[in-house]
Structure formats: structure tokens, C-alpha cells
Amino acid sequence: MVALVTGGAGFIGSHLVEALLDRGYSVVVLDNLSTGRRENLAGVDGRIAFHRESILAEDLKHVLRDVEVVFHLAAQVNVRRSVEEPAYDLKVNALGTLNLLEQARDAERFIYASSGGAVYGEPRYLPVDEEHPTEPISPYGASKLAGEKYVQLYGYNYGIRYAILRYANVYGERQDARGEAGVIAIFLERLRRGEPLLVFGTGEQTRDYVYVSDVVGATLLALEREGVFNIGTGIETSVNQLVEIISEVTGTTPEVRHLPPRSGEVHRICLSTSRAEEELGFRARVRLREGIARVWRSLG
Ligand SMILES: NC(=O)c1ccc[n+]([C@@H]2O[C@H](COP(=O)([O-])OP(=O)(O)OC[C@H]3O[C@@H](n4cnc5c(N)ncnc54)[C@H](O)[C@@H]3O)[C@@H](O)[C@H]2O)c1
């Protein structure tokens, strides 16, 4: 089976590439290395076909030849940047997805990485299930949602079998400290350098942190089903709690500095994963303490 992973040189994509190789897939990676790094794929060099190109490229025939399954993870993932450059964000996330869909019409399956933290907006209730209204409060949320709509449209019009995965805040080894949910990566990196942790607002804002191997597992399970699925833990953790856990895990007392709150970010969120549990057999396994300990160890 030949699988294409767009964004395969990125944080989640590179873990997915490894998991696919482990399961015997032939893997093709399409990544323009805008935020991804070739080093993320160092462990699989020689075992994948790598194309340094954009998902916006007019002709992707040479990339898509023989591809049976598409995992579309390439995206502009930075919420801040989406606020500053909304047109660029829209171009990569919506037009890029449309361009890929148009050229990948012959693929058997299309798996789209969406964002549960961004497409719902400020939750009306918690945990947020897939039926919750989608009212993004950032250009990033709007562009990821637009991508979802095109995926569904291509399913309807051309029969592409798809799954849309709305990931919670993913963390793990190799996460770039500039990413969407980079707070754990950023905090651990700053701690390693002896720098204070910067908390925006009160620190009472919550997120649903899910470990990367759990997300990769869910993404593979989604090959068997169609539909829209939240992928998270269902657990809300505040930034202040995160600082406490990091302090315990690392055996340090981090200095914390508070900054004004940032726009485009929801106050609280956690995702209901009942549907993914029932239909995909998904359940997050790695607890936050354990996951943070693993990332901390990986930093040396
Ligand atoms: N990290 C999270 O917490 C999180 C949460 C929800 C959803 N997601 C989604 O998961 C996916 C992967 O995110 P990530 O955290 O691994 O980010 P990442 O930045 O590490 O990976 C994105 C990859 O896409 C590549 N890319 C960007 N623009 C491209 C283009 N025009 N053409 C080809 N490649 C391009 C980048 O070089 C990078 O390797 C994204 O679709 C993101 O929206 C991530």
C-alpha cells in the first residue's frame, strides 16, 4: 500500500511516517520544509520518497502516482501568523487542500488533519463533541474548517472516502517550539535554557493535551472508517496546572512571568472523544505526566 503524507517532515507528520513504515506501507512525503525539517526524517532516510514541494504546486502527478492513501497534514499551523497574515494562511490551508484534493481524486482514501482547538471557537459546553457549532475565532480556525468543507465536498461529488480528524493540542518529541500547541515544547525548552516561563493572561485558560503517539494511532485507525472525529483526551488542563506538572516532572521550580492575554485563542476547551472511542476504538493511552517526562528526557 502506498501512502502520501503531506507535511511529513513536520512534528506529527514525521511520527506518522515512522508508524506507516512500521506497518509495511511504502511512504511518499510531500513537504516544502517551510516549518518542517529534513532532520525529523533522519531515522527513515532511504526508506521514503521525499518531495520538497508545495501542496499548492500546479502539477503533483509525479508525487501522486501510485498513491492509494493520502494523509494531509501540511498546513500553516501558527495561530499568531494566521492573525497577522490571514491571506497566506487561507492560501496554504484552504487552497492548498483544494489543490491536493483536485489532483488526488483517484486516491482510495483521504485523511485530513483538522484542529479541534480551532474550528469550534469558544465552547458553548464541555467537553466539545463533533456536533458542537463550528465558530472559529482565528483565521487559522476558519481556514482549517474551509479545508474540512472541501474534503467533504469531494467525498460527496467524487466519492473520495475520507476521515476528518479534529486533533486536540498535540505534544511530543520533535515538536517545534513555534507550533500551534507548542506550549509544552516551549516551556520545556525555556526551562532547559534556564529562562522564565511566559504565561499569557491568568494561566487559567485550559487545553486538552494529547500525546503524539496517541494521535498517530488514531490517524491509522481512521483508515477503517469515514466521518468527522475528535481526537483528544477529554481532560482539561490549565496552563497553571501544566506549570505544576512540569515542575514535578523535571524536579525544578520554574520562574513564571505573566504577559497580557492573546487574541484568537479560546479560554477553555477539551474534546469529547466518545465517537472516536465507539467507532474507531480509539482511547488516549499516554497520561500527561508520562508524556511530558518523555519529552523532557528527549531534550537530554
Ligand atoms: N500540533 C498540534 O497541536 C495540532 C493540533 C491540531 C491540528 N494540527 C494539524 O496537524 C497538522 C500537522 O501539524 P504539526 O503540529 O505537525 O505542524 P508542523 O508545522 O510541524 O507540520 C506542518 C508541516 O507542513 C509543511 N508545510 C507547510 N506548508 C506547506 C506547503 N505549502 N506545502 C507543503 N508542505 C507544507 C511544513 O513544512 C511542516 O513540515 C496540521 O494540519 C495542523 O493543522 C496540529
mmCIF file of C-alpha atoms and ligand atoms in Angstrom:
data_model
loop_
_atom_site.group_PDB
_atom_site.id
_atom_site.type_symbol
_atom_site.label_atom_id
_atom_site.label_comp_id
_atom_site.label_asym_id
_atom_site.label_seq_id
_atom_site.Cartn_x
_atom_site.Cartn_y
_atom_site.Cartn_z
ATOM 1 C CA MET A 1 0.000 0.000 0.000
ATOM 2 C CA VAL A 2 1.386 3.434 -0.955
ATOM 3 C CA ALA A 3 0.665 6.305 1.425
ATOM 4 C CA LEU A 4 1.336 10.002 0.861
ATOM 5 C CA VAL A 5 1.981 12.115 3.946
ATOM 6 C CA THR A 6 1.832 15.844 3.237
ATOM 7 C CA GLY A 7 3.661 17.759 5.947
ATOM 8 C CA GLY A 8 5.622 14.559 6.627
ATOM 9 C CA ALA A 9 8.732 16.477 7.688
ATOM 10 C CA GLY A 10 6.756 18.238 10.417
ATOM 11 C CA PHE A 11 6.145 17.287 14.015
ATOM 12 C CA ILE A 12 3.107 14.977 13.756
ATOM 13 C CA GLY A 13 3.794 14.021 10.133
ATOM 14 C CA SER A 14 7.253 12.626 10.872
ATOM 15 C CA HIS A 15 5.847 10.382 13.632
ATOM 16 C CA LEU A 16 3.115 9.220 11.260
ATOM 17 C CA VAL A 17 5.702 8.398 8.572
ATOM 18 C CA GLU A 18 7.572 6.157 11.037
ATOM 19 C CA ALA A 19 4.355 4.381 12.094
ATOM 20 C CA LEU A 20 3.352 3.773 8.463
ATOM 21 C CA LEU A 21 6.765 2.308 7.624
ATOM 22 C CA ASP A 22 6.497 0.054 10.683
ATOM 23 C CA ARG A 23 3.213 -1.242 9.299
ATOM 24 C CA GLY A 24 4.723 -2.033 5.918
ATOM 25 C CA TYR A 25 3.463 0.923 3.881
ATOM 26 C CA SER A 26 5.506 2.499 1.096
ATOM 27 C CA VAL A 27 5.670 6.154 2.091
ATOM 28 C CA VAL A 28 5.831 9.266 -0.077
ATOM 29 C CA VAL A 29 6.365 12.614 1.664
ATOM 30 C CA LEU A 30 5.377 15.985 0.231
ATOM 31 C CA ASP A 31 6.706 18.891 2.272
ATOM 32 C CA ASN A 32 8.103 22.294 1.325
ATOM 33 C CA LEU A 33 10.074 22.457 4.606
ATOM 34 C CA SER A 34 8.538 25.828 5.498
ATOM 35 C CA THR A 35 8.356 24.758 9.151
ATOM 36 C CA GLY A 36 9.238 21.083 8.825
ATOM 37 C CA ARG A 37 12.798 19.810 8.952
ATOM 38 C CA ARG A 38 14.554 17.145 6.956
ATOM 39 C CA GLU A 39 16.250 16.050 10.241
ATOM 40 C CA ASN A 40 12.834 14.960 11.530
ATOM 41 C CA LEU A 41 13.026 12.197 8.937
ATOM 42 C CA ALA A 42 16.679 11.324 9.536
ATOM 43 C CA GLY A 43 15.691 7.986 11.089
ATOM 44 C CA VAL A 44 13.864 6.887 7.928
ATOM 45 C CA ASP A 45 16.260 8.225 5.286
ATOM 46 C CA GLY A 46 16.466 5.957 2.280
ATOM 47 C CA ARG A 47 13.147 4.318 3.137
ATOM 48 C CA ILE A 48 10.829 7.048 1.852
ATOM 49 C CA ALA A 49 10.356 9.058 -1.348
ATOM 50 C CA PHE A 50 10.757 12.709 -0.357
ATOM 51 C CA HIS A 51 9.472 15.600 -2.499
ATOM 52 C CA ARG A 52 10.361 19.102 -1.412
ATOM 53 C CA GLU A 53 7.394 20.835 -2.964
ATOM 54 C CA SER A 54 4.298 22.792 -2.027
ATOM 55 C CA ILE A 55 0.783 21.405 -1.803
ATOM 56 C CA LEU A 56 -0.038 24.451 -3.942
ATOM 57 C CA ALA A 57 2.040 23.180 -6.880
ATOM 58 C CA GLU A 58 0.095 23.080 -10.137
ATOM 59 C CA ASP A 59 1.268 19.627 -11.101
ATOM 60 C CA LEU A 60 1.667 16.939 -8.453
ATOM 61 C CA LYS A 61 1.218 13.952 -10.767
ATOM 62 C CA HIS A 62 4.760 12.676 -10.148
ATOM 63 C CA VAL A 63 4.096 12.777 -6.387
ATOM 64 C CA LEU A 64 0.658 11.201 -6.513
ATOM 65 C CA ARG A 65 1.477 8.409 -8.951
ATOM 66 C CA ASP A 66 0.637 5.045 -7.259
ATOM 67 C CA VAL A 67 -0.609 6.767 -4.080
ATOM 68 C CA GLU A 68 -3.590 4.944 -2.597
ATOM 69 C CA VAL A 69 -3.999 6.740 0.699
ATOM 70 C CA VAL A 70 -3.444 10.446 1.395
ATOM 71 C CA PHE A 71 -2.735 11.757 4.883
ATOM 72 C CA HIS A 72 -2.997 15.524 4.548
ATOM 73 C CA LEU A 73 -1.135 17.195 7.392
ATOM 74 C CA ALA A 74 0.694 20.011 5.587
ATOM 75 C CA ALA A 75 -0.594 23.341 6.826
ATOM 76 C CA GLN A 76 0.217 26.790 8.065
ATOM 77 C CA VAL A 77 -0.217 25.891 11.758
ATOM 78 C CA ASN A 78 0.663 29.071 13.586
ATOM 79 C CA VAL A 79 -2.396 30.866 15.028
ATOM 80 C CA ARG A 80 -0.387 34.099 15.549
ATOM 81 C CA ARG A 81 0.747 34.099 11.941
ATOM 82 C CA SER A 82 -2.813 33.472 10.761
ATOM 83 C CA VAL A 83 -3.882 36.659 12.544
ATOM 84 C CA GLU A 84 -1.006 38.638 11.023
ATOM 85 C CA GLU A 85 -1.167 37.119 7.529
ATOM 86 C CA PRO A 86 -4.702 35.754 7.099
ATOM 87 C CA ALA A 87 -4.476 35.586 3.293
ATOM 88 C CA TYR A 88 -1.319 33.450 3.411
ATOM 89 C CA ASP A 89 -2.976 31.194 5.987
ATOM 90 C CA LEU A 90 -6.074 30.811 3.806
ATOM 91 C CA LYS A 91 -3.964 30.094 0.733
ATOM 92 C CA VAL A 92 -1.996 27.236 2.311
ATOM 93 C CA ASN A 93 -4.764 25.687 4.400
ATOM 94 C CA ALA A 94 -7.804 26.059 2.156
ATOM 95 C CA LEU A 95 -6.474 26.479 -1.388
ATOM 96 C CA GLY A 96 -3.655 24.013 -0.687
ATOM 97 C CA THR A 97 -6.169 21.414 0.493
ATOM 98 C CA LEU A 98 -8.404 22.039 -2.515
ATOM 99 C CA ASN A 99 -5.436 21.743 -4.907
ATOM 100 C CA LEU A 100 -4.416 18.455 -3.338
ATOM 101 C CA LEU A 101 -7.967 17.063 -3.413
ATOM 102 C CA GLU A 102 -8.367 18.009 -7.044
ATOM 103 C CA GLN A 103 -5.182 16.201 -8.002
ATOM 104 C CA ALA A 104 -5.705 13.228 -5.668
ATOM 105 C CA ARG A 105 -9.198 12.328 -6.879
ATOM 106 C CA ASP A 106 -8.059 8.814 -7.732
ATOM 107 C CA ALA A 107 -6.844 8.060 -4.216
ATOM 108 C CA GLU A 108 -8.819 5.473 -2.268
ATOM 109 C CA ARG A 109 -8.770 7.403 0.979
ATOM 110 C CA PHE A 110 -8.142 10.916 2.185
ATOM 111 C CA ILE A 111 -7.379 11.614 5.852
ATOM 112 C CA TYR A 112 -7.426 15.288 6.831
ATOM 113 C CA ALA A 113 -5.751 16.638 9.960
ATOM 114 C CA SER A 114 -8.017 19.336 11.353
ATOM 115 C CA SER A 115 -7.945 21.196 14.634
ATOM 116 C CA GLY A 116 -10.442 20.665 17.446
ATOM 117 C CA GLY A 117 -8.830 23.540 19.316
ATOM 118 C CA ALA A 118 -9.515 25.946 16.458
ATOM 119 C CA VAL A 119 -12.629 25.013 14.443
ATOM 120 C CA TYR A 120 -15.187 25.109 17.278
ATOM 121 C CA GLY A 121 -14.270 28.527 18.667
ATOM 122 C CA GLU A 122 -15.130 29.369 22.270
ATOM 123 C CA PRO A 123 -17.032 26.292 23.515
ATOM 124 C CA ARG A 124 -20.709 26.579 24.469
ATOM 125 C CA TYR A 125 -20.344 23.398 26.515
ATOM 126 C CA LEU A 126 -17.612 20.991 27.553
ATOM 127 C CA PRO A 127 -16.412 18.516 26.532
ATOM 128 C CA VAL A 128 -16.956 19.644 22.947
ATOM 129 C CA ASP A 129 -18.412 16.925 20.723
ATOM 130 C CA GLU A 130 -18.460 16.815 16.915
ATOM 131 C CA GLU A 131 -21.994 18.272 16.800
ATOM 132 C CA HIS A 132 -20.896 21.461 18.552
ATOM 133 C CA PRO A 133 -21.281 24.543 16.306
ATOM 134 C CA THR A 134 -18.121 25.489 14.414
ATOM 135 C CA GLU A 135 -17.475 29.174 15.077
ATOM 136 C CA PRO A 136 -13.722 29.744 14.747
ATOM 137 C CA ILE A 137 -12.247 32.847 16.350
ATOM 138 C CA SER A 138 -8.986 32.853 14.381
ATOM 139 C CA PRO A 139 -8.179 32.875 10.660
ATOM 140 C CA TYR A 140 -6.393 29.550 11.270
ATOM 141 C CA GLY A 141 -9.632 28.012 12.597
ATOM 142 C CA ALA A 142 -11.559 29.385 9.611
ATOM 143 C CA SER A 143 -9.043 28.072 7.069
ATOM 144 C CA LYS A 144 -8.829 24.602 8.669
ATOM 145 C CA LEU A 145 -12.639 24.468 8.653
ATOM 146 C CA ALA A 146 -12.712 25.535 4.992
ATOM 147 C CA GLY A 147 -10.315 22.638 4.288
ATOM 148 C CA GLU A 148 -12.759 20.268 6.019
ATOM 149 C CA LYS A 149 -15.621 21.534 3.864
ATOM 150 C CA TYR A 150 -13.695 20.863 0.650
ATOM 151 C CA VAL A 151 -12.792 17.371 1.833
ATOM 152 C CA GLN A 152 -16.496 16.680 2.479
ATOM 153 C CA LEU A 153 -17.438 18.204 -0.860
ATOM 154 C CA TYR A 154 -15.025 15.924 -2.696
ATOM 155 C CA GLY A 155 -16.451 12.989 -0.780
ATOM 156 C CA TYR A 156 -19.932 13.999 -1.930
ATOM 157 C CA ASN A 157 -19.086 14.892 -5.526
ATOM 158 C CA TYR A 158 -16.398 12.352 -6.379
ATOM 159 C CA GLY A 159 -16.893 9.599 -3.824
ATOM 160 C CA ILE A 160 -13.498 10.079 -2.138
ATOM 161 C CA ARG A 161 -13.668 8.169 1.131
ATOM 162 C CA TYR A 162 -12.461 10.475 3.836
ATOM 163 C CA ALA A 163 -11.951 10.943 7.536
ATOM 164 C CA ILE A 164 -11.561 14.334 9.185
ATOM 165 C CA LEU A 165 -9.655 14.231 12.449
ATOM 166 C CA ARG A 166 -10.021 17.184 14.766
ATOM 167 C CA TYR A 167 -6.911 16.879 16.897
ATOM 168 C CA ALA A 168 -6.734 18.470 20.342
ATOM 169 C CA ASN A 169 -3.429 20.112 21.386
ATOM 170 C CA VAL A 170 -0.802 17.623 20.331
ATOM 171 C CA TYR A 171 2.556 17.442 22.106
ATOM 172 C CA GLY A 172 5.564 15.145 21.997
ATOM 173 C CA GLU A 173 9.146 14.709 20.871
ATOM 174 C CA ARG A 174 10.319 16.804 17.904
ATOM 175 C CA GLN A 175 7.616 19.426 18.360
ATOM 176 C CA ASP A 176 8.825 22.773 17.136
ATOM 177 C CA ALA A 177 8.523 25.359 19.891
ATOM 178 C CA ARG A 178 6.822 27.700 17.369
ATOM 179 C CA GLY A 179 3.854 25.397 16.617
ATOM 180 C CA GLU A 180 0.140 25.763 17.315
ATOM 181 C CA ALA A 181 0.220 23.883 20.584
ATOM 182 C CA GLY A 182 3.850 24.417 21.289
ATOM 183 C CA VAL A 183 3.343 25.440 24.921
ATOM 184 C CA ILE A 184 4.770 22.205 26.340
ATOM 185 C CA ALA A 185 7.673 22.291 23.869
ATOM 186 C CA ILE A 186 8.236 25.993 24.574
ATOM 187 C CA PHE A 187 8.089 25.604 28.373
ATOM 188 C CA LEU A 188 10.466 22.628 28.440
ATOM 189 C CA GLU A 189 12.894 24.317 26.064
ATOM 190 C CA ARG A 190 12.903 27.537 28.131
ATOM 191 C CA LEU A 191 13.356 25.528 31.310
ATOM 192 C CA ARG A 192 16.304 23.707 29.771
ATOM 193 C CA ARG A 193 17.902 27.075 28.950
ATOM 194 C CA GLY A 194 17.143 28.424 32.433
ATOM 195 C CA GLU A 195 14.688 31.027 31.107
ATOM 196 C CA PRO A 196 11.397 32.047 32.774
ATOM 197 C CA LEU A 197 8.128 30.542 31.512
ATOM 198 C CA LEU A 198 5.883 33.147 29.861
ATOM 199 C CA VAL A 199 2.181 32.762 30.671
ATOM 200 C CA PHE A 200 -0.346 34.796 28.684
ATOM 201 C CA GLY A 201 -3.205 36.090 30.847
ATOM 202 C CA THR A 202 -4.072 34.442 34.162
ATOM 203 C CA GLY A 203 -2.896 30.961 33.207
ATOM 204 C CA GLU A 204 -6.379 29.640 33.966
ATOM 205 C CA GLN A 205 -7.026 29.005 30.235
ATOM 206 C CA THR A 206 -7.381 25.271 29.593
ATOM 207 C CA ARG A 207 -6.491 22.898 26.761
ATOM 208 C CA ASP A 208 -6.784 19.196 26.018
ATOM 209 C CA TYR A 209 -3.223 17.878 25.615
ATOM 210 C CA VAL A 210 -2.836 14.655 23.679
ATOM 211 C CA TYR A 211 0.426 12.800 23.136
ATOM 212 C CA VAL A 212 1.662 12.403 19.574
ATOM 213 C CA SER A 213 1.755 8.580 19.528
ATOM 214 C CA ASP A 214 -1.921 8.529 20.541
ATOM 215 C CA VAL A 215 -2.730 10.917 17.684
ATOM 216 C CA VAL A 216 -0.786 8.807 15.197
ATOM 217 C CA GLY A 217 -2.606 5.683 16.432
ATOM 218 C CA ALA A 218 -5.970 7.383 15.924
ATOM 219 C CA THR A 219 -4.944 8.561 12.466
ATOM 220 C CA LEU A 220 -4.189 4.989 11.418
ATOM 221 C CA LEU A 221 -7.451 3.729 12.927
ATOM 222 C CA ALA A 222 -9.267 6.311 10.797
ATOM 223 C CA LEU A 223 -8.297 4.349 7.681
ATOM 224 C CA GLU A 224 -11.088 1.941 8.556
ATOM 225 C CA ARG A 225 -13.913 4.456 8.971
ATOM 226 C CA GLU A 226 -15.398 7.593 7.433
ATOM 227 C CA GLY A 227 -16.591 10.765 9.110
ATOM 228 C CA VAL A 228 -15.512 13.521 11.477
ATOM 229 C CA PHE A 229 -13.765 12.542 14.712
ATOM 230 C CA ASN A 230 -12.387 14.447 17.686
ATOM 231 C CA ILE A 231 -9.041 13.099 18.832
ATOM 232 C CA GLY A 232 -8.027 14.129 22.334
ATOM 233 C CA THR A 233 -8.228 13.013 25.934
ATOM 234 C CA GLY A 234 -11.381 14.736 27.205
ATOM 235 C CA ILE A 235 -9.285 16.190 30.029
ATOM 236 C CA GLU A 236 -8.965 19.929 30.621
ATOM 237 C CA THR A 237 -5.609 21.156 31.896
ATOM 238 C CA SER A 238 -4.894 24.811 32.696
ATOM 239 C CA VAL A 239 -1.563 26.455 31.933
ATOM 240 C CA ASN A 240 -1.043 26.882 35.677
ATOM 241 C CA GLN A 241 -1.581 23.133 36.189
ATOM 242 C CA LEU A 242 0.820 22.486 33.349
ATOM 243 C CA VAL A 243 3.494 24.543 35.104
ATOM 244 C CA GLU A 244 2.923 22.472 38.273
ATOM 245 C CA ILE A 245 3.202 19.167 36.399
ATOM 246 C CA ILE A 246 6.346 20.344 34.619
ATOM 247 C CA SER A 247 7.815 21.412 37.933
ATOM 248 C CA GLU A 248 7.140 17.960 39.440
ATOM 249 C CA VAL A 249 8.341 16.003 36.425
ATOM 250 C CA THR A 250 11.548 17.978 35.992
ATOM 251 C CA GLY A 251 12.223 18.476 39.690
ATOM 252 C CA THR A 252 12.649 22.232 39.239
ATOM 253 C CA THR A 253 10.778 25.349 40.344
ATOM 254 C CA PRO A 254 10.293 27.367 37.166
ATOM 255 C CA GLU A 255 10.135 31.140 37.298
ATOM 256 C CA VAL A 256 6.830 32.263 35.737
ATOM 257 C CA ARG A 257 6.214 35.641 34.096
ATOM 258 C CA HIS A 258 2.694 36.781 33.175
ATOM 259 C CA LEU A 259 2.004 38.670 29.932
ATOM 260 C CA PRO A 260 -1.270 40.160 28.579
ATOM 261 C CA PRO A 261 -3.716 37.620 27.065
ATOM 262 C CA ARG A 262 -3.547 36.984 23.294
ATOM 263 C CA SER A 263 -6.393 37.302 20.801
ATOM 264 C CA GLY A 264 -7.607 34.429 18.603
ATOM 265 C CA GLU A 265 -7.303 31.897 21.413
ATOM 266 C CA VAL A 266 -10.202 30.235 23.222
ATOM 267 C CA HIS A 267 -10.407 30.419 27.005
ATOM 268 C CA ARG A 268 -11.293 26.806 27.755
ATOM 269 C CA ILE A 269 -11.548 23.656 25.714
ATOM 270 C CA CYS A 270 -11.471 19.892 25.882
ATOM 271 C CA LEU A 271 -12.822 17.423 23.359
ATOM 272 C CA SER A 272 -15.312 14.632 23.772
ATOM 273 C CA THR A 273 -13.835 11.528 22.170
ATOM 274 C CA SER A 274 -16.891 9.284 22.579
ATOM 275 C CA ARG A 275 -17.378 8.964 18.825
ATOM 276 C CA ALA A 276 -13.731 8.039 18.188
ATOM 277 C CA GLU A 277 -13.921 5.539 21.054
ATOM 278 C CA GLU A 278 -17.076 3.901 19.721
ATOM 279 C CA GLU A 279 -16.350 3.985 16.007
ATOM 280 C CA LEU A 280 -12.555 3.822 15.807
ATOM 281 C CA GLY A 281 -11.801 2.010 19.034
ATOM 282 C CA PHE A 282 -9.579 4.939 19.988
ATOM 283 C CA ARG A 283 -8.543 5.778 23.520
ATOM 284 C CA ALA A 284 -5.626 8.009 24.500
ATOM 285 C CA ARG A 285 -3.133 5.930 26.477
ATOM 286 C CA VAL A 286 -0.308 8.252 27.471
ATOM 287 C CA ARG A 287 -1.044 10.396 30.506
ATOM 288 C CA LEU A 288 0.179 13.978 30.557
ATOM 289 C CA ARG A 289 2.816 13.421 33.256
ATOM 290 C CA GLU A 290 4.270 10.460 31.370
ATOM 291 C CA GLY A 291 4.224 12.288 28.030
ATOM 292 C CA ILE A 292 5.935 15.355 29.482
ATOM 293 C CA ALA A 293 8.554 13.130 31.111
ATOM 294 C CA ARG A 294 9.268 11.524 27.732
ATOM 295 C CA VAL A 295 9.680 14.880 26.000
ATOM 296 C CA TRP A 296 11.901 16.147 28.841
ATOM 297 C CA ARG A 297 14.120 13.065 28.540
ATOM 298 C CA SER A 298 14.367 13.529 24.760
ATOM 299 C CA LEU A 299 15.778 17.030 25.305
ATOM 300 C CA GLY A 300 18.697 15.484 27.140
HETATM 301 N N1 LIG B 1 0.270 20.360 16.716
HETATM 302 C C1 LIG B 1 -0.988 20.425 17.115
HETATM 303 O O1 LIG B 1 -1.277 20.555 18.296
HETATM 304 C C2 LIG B 1 -2.126 20.328 16.128
HETATM 305 C C3 LIG B 1 -3.420 20.417 16.629
HETATM 306 C C4 LIG B 1 -4.485 20.321 15.746
HETATM 307 C C5 LIG B 1 -4.249 20.108 14.403
HETATM 308 N N2 LIG B 1 -2.977 20.039 13.930
HETATM 309 C C6 LIG B 1 -2.790 19.832 12.495
HETATM 310 O O2 LIG B 1 -1.868 18.778 12.297
HETATM 311 C C7 LIG B 1 -1.111 19.024 11.128
HETATM 312 C C8 LIG B 1 0.386 18.911 11.431
HETATM 313 O O3 LIG B 1 0.738 19.905 12.378
HETATM 314 P P1 LIG B 1 2.154 19.925 13.136
HETATM 315 O O4 LIG B 1 1.907 20.349 14.516
HETATM 316 O O5 LIG B 1 2.881 18.673 12.873
HETATM 317 O O6 LIG B 1 2.848 21.159 12.427
HETATM 318 P P2 LIG B 1 4.242 21.269 11.647
HETATM 319 O O7 LIG B 1 4.433 22.716 11.314
HETATM 320 O O8 LIG B 1 5.319 20.593 12.384
HETATM 321 O O9 LIG B 1 3.935 20.454 10.319
HETATM 322 C C9 LIG B 1 3.351 21.041 9.175
HETATM 323 C C10 LIG B 1 4.195 20.627 8.002
HETATM 324 O O10 LIG B 1 3.605 21.135 6.792
HETATM 325 C C11 LIG B 1 4.638 21.630 5.962
HETATM 326 N N3 LIG B 1 4.044 22.629 5.062
HETATM 327 C C12 LIG B 1 3.558 23.844 5.382
HETATM 328 N N4 LIG B 1 3.115 24.468 4.288
HETATM 329 C C13 LIG B 1 3.315 23.608 3.247
HETATM 330 C C14 LIG B 1 3.048 23.683 1.852
HETATM 331 N N5 LIG B 1 2.509 24.765 1.294
HETATM 332 N N6 LIG B 1 3.377 22.624 1.077
HETATM 333 C C15 LIG B 1 3.948 21.510 1.628
HETATM 334 N N7 LIG B 1 4.222 21.393 2.950
HETATM 335 C C16 LIG B 1 3.904 22.436 3.730
HETATM 336 C C17 LIG B 1 5.665 22.207 6.909
HETATM 337 O O11 LIG B 1 6.940 22.346 6.338
HETATM 338 C C18 LIG B 1 5.632 21.184 8.045
HETATM 339 O O12 LIG B 1 6.550 20.141 7.838
HETATM 340 C C19 LIG B 1 -1.557 20.379 10.600
HETATM 341 O O13 LIG B 1 -2.507 20.172 9.580
HETATM 342 C C20 LIG B 1 -2.214 21.036 11.790
HETATM 343 O O14 LIG B 1 -3.217 21.955 11.403
HETATM 344 C C21 LIG B 1 -1.905 20.145 14.762
#
